[in-house]
Amino acid sequence: MPHSFSAPRLLMNRLRQMMAAGHETRDRLDKTVQLIAGTMVADVCSIYLRTKTDELELVATEGLRREAVFSTKLAMDEGLVGQIALTAQPLAIQDAPRHPAFSYRPETGEDPYHAFLGVPILRGGRVIGVLTVQNRTERAYGEDEIESLQTIAMVLAELAVAVTDEVGDRISLRGRRAARMSGRVLCGGIGFGEIRFHDPEVPAAKFFAEDQSREISRLGKALRTLRLNVDSMVTIDSGALMGEPRDVLETYRLLAHDPAWTERLMDAVDGGLTAEAAIDRARREHRARLETATDPYIRERLYDLEDLDNRLLRILSGNETLKAEIADGDVVLVARRLGPADLLEYRESGLKGILIEDASVSSHAAIVARAMGIPTLGGLPGLTTALEGGDKVIVDAEDGALHLRPDEAVSNAYRNKVALSSEREERYAALRDEPARSLDGVDVRLMLNAGLQLDLDHLQTTGADGVGLFRTEFQFLVAESMPLLGEQVKFYHDAYERARGKPVIFRTVDLGGDKMLPNLNQEREENPALGWRSIRFALDSKGFFRRQLRALLRASTGRPLWIMFPMITVAEEFFEAKALLLDELAWSEARGHDGPSELHIGAMLETPSFGFALKEVCAEVDFISIGTNDLLQFFFAADRMTPKVADRYDLLSRPALRFLQHVAETCDTLGIPASICGEATGHPANALCLIALGYRQLSMPASSIGPVKFALRSANIADIRHTLCKQLDQGTGDLRKEVLAMFRDTHGSDAFH
Ligand code: PEP
Ligand code: MG
């Protein structure tokens, strides 16, 4: 391998001195290109930054014509520079003019240059520019030169941020200016605060190493700790579940031991970076590849790599387990991805808002955020790039808007809005002990969706009639290791205690699909939502399933047990699950344990097929509960976890409501009590339509009980039913619009804000 550039560390030192000297930003860019060209013995060095209109603008050059600076612009897919921006990968070419992607720009005077090397400038997983060097003669750039240029590009990414202030608003790195983004509401409310990143940050000031050998030894030690941790994770977790293949954890372990990863980190430190900066560089590359990768398997591996980068950074900071302590002040948490367990660690932190770049409404982080009652937005591509530590934000999780660095006028408007919504909250709180009864005397049971002990406290604050859906898998998802029988019994027992006599409907484990346990080790599935999950997984894992049933029976001794099985698709699945439960009951009783005082066995209707199997189960089932989150995804063939399609289809549409009407009528005829527990019931307009179709028990997030009760108490259900049924029979327009117009006419807009 040619080694024509052997002094990356020297260059780093010079860069460090130059950054410390405090020149103007543009001056620094000019000096940087001179420095790189000089040290790399290149005839040309240029920096292109991405503009708001997604072009690449030349902002500094050594070697090309000065007049071209701030005038030459390339489209994102134009020329070699565009190629690098598109792929987020370096490109080294011996004879550039002969390359098919080469694009000639006469104003730059680049005719005589043959050799070309360019690397992306990455920030927060996004390409924000391209750094290039060129030589007159044809030559092959070595691996070490490519590496060095990538390291320099990382430093430049930070430097380039400051350039925005000096070149007006053309460059799109991030602005110090106010900006607005739209996201999905994962938990309603409004929050103000200063942002705090969940992933460890490496400030630019920590990029350059003072003492190389110390950095090498810090990195080596951190890598050893990381590997030990990952190895013990594999050993502890393996076999906890039925000895399934251990692909997922094994792959993770292999990645942690990958010598190529270590070598790259060590090389970067060798080139003059601190251990933290070396890891940060790797993390930028992994994130950038994630932005372009479409294959789900590769994406998972890249997330694994990013996770390893983050773990390593935490080890270096001496904060191995995520210590989610937030200092005083109003803080909004910002994360690219967040697991339910991570989020739970912040529960005592008094967060004012949560922003998750990559999360959809029915993801687990969203469910935990709702349990914590913190205004949360998800589905915000580019979020982490757009923000900088110390930025202030307003999380408007009522309208799905995020205001970055808001100006005074926006802040004032929100202060007023918050005052208004606290008035509303007070109004809802005043209804706590009032009946959920419509104007024409229709009584409805409003229940809570829960999964964590923390949710159960809302039973008293909201005045809900009970827990209509207790997601028992949450105990498994947030536990460090598989909960033992005794721990499960205690968990359910606590749930009974906290419910203080109100009914709790326990839904047996709904794992698989999006709710993966690391030690479940499923084989990779093309469509996890349609795969080996929920009741399918439970019925195939009898030891595991029986243990849960036993725990539920033990905890409910002498109390009524309401239990339901998720995602029943055909009658036989229900029969099999019920038989297991009754077997367990007989087994327990034979050993002298008292059973529950009442036993109500239900099935969740979450697949369209089960809507047509009700006749077969009617003699055996005590109730059904409709899970609209899953039902709608299957009904409309739209993955609830894919933000681009998750919101595309609507419960308030003719196909969905006609199906639910069919189910309500069938259940009525067959004498099966039917309720609904998907998150969609929590919107007042949806809830009123479902009540109008005949449903008398709805289970929803705690924050929805007040608004739904408020709307119900001023509604005439018979009138709504009349209009809705007519609309379903004869209408052709947009049903949601028509229904909302009807409600606004009869209720005023306040009930449907
Ligand atoms: C549903 O699918 O609507 C449901 C309530 O279950 P989960 O959201 O836990 O899948
Ligand atoms: Mg479901």
mmCIF file of C-alpha atoms and ligand atoms in Angstrom, residues 469 471 473 507 510 514-515 533-534 566-567 604-606 627-631 633-634 640 677-678, ligand 2:
data_model
loop_
_atom_site.group_PDB
_atom_site.id
_atom_site.type_symbol
_atom_site.label_atom_id
_atom_site.label_comp_id
_atom_site.label_asym_id
_atom_site.label_seq_id
_atom_site.Cartn_x
_atom_site.Cartn_y
_atom_site.Cartn_z
ATOM 1 C CA LEU A 469 -55.856 -3.814 28.670
ATOM 2 C CA ARG A 471 -49.986 -5.426 28.537
ATOM 3 C CA GLU A 473 -45.252 -8.314 28.174
ATOM 4 C CA ARG A 507 -53.614 -9.685 28.324
ATOM 5 C CA ASP A 510 -47.764 -10.452 23.303
ATOM 6 C CA ASP A 514 -41.935 -5.288 17.230
ATOM 7 C CA LYS A 515 -41.706 -6.478 20.831
ATOM 8 C CA ARG A 533 -45.495 -13.516 17.479
ATOM 9 C CA SER A 534 -48.158 -13.048 20.086
ATOM 10 C CA PRO A 566 -53.877 -11.630 22.028
ATOM 11 C CA MET A 567 -54.090 -11.878 18.261
ATOM 12 C CA MET A 604 -58.548 -10.236 21.369
ATOM 13 C CA LEU A 605 -59.874 -9.533 17.946
ATOM 14 C CA GLU A 606 -56.862 -8.107 16.147
ATOM 15 C CA GLY A 627 -57.189 -4.285 19.385
ATOM 16 C CA THR A 628 -57.477 -1.670 16.689
ATOM 17 C CA ASN A 629 -53.717 -1.037 16.502
ATOM 18 C CA ASP A 630 -53.090 -4.463 15.066
ATOM 19 C CA LEU A 631 -56.490 -4.901 13.499
ATOM 20 C CA GLN A 633 -52.624 -2.679 10.251
ATOM 21 C CA PHE A 634 -53.831 -6.050 9.025
ATOM 22 C CA ARG A 640 -48.011 0.152 12.198
ATOM 23 C CA CYS A 677 -58.868 -1.345 23.495
ATOM 24 C CA GLY A 678 -56.675 -0.031 20.649
HETATM 25 MG MG MG B 2 -52.064 -5.868 19.403
#
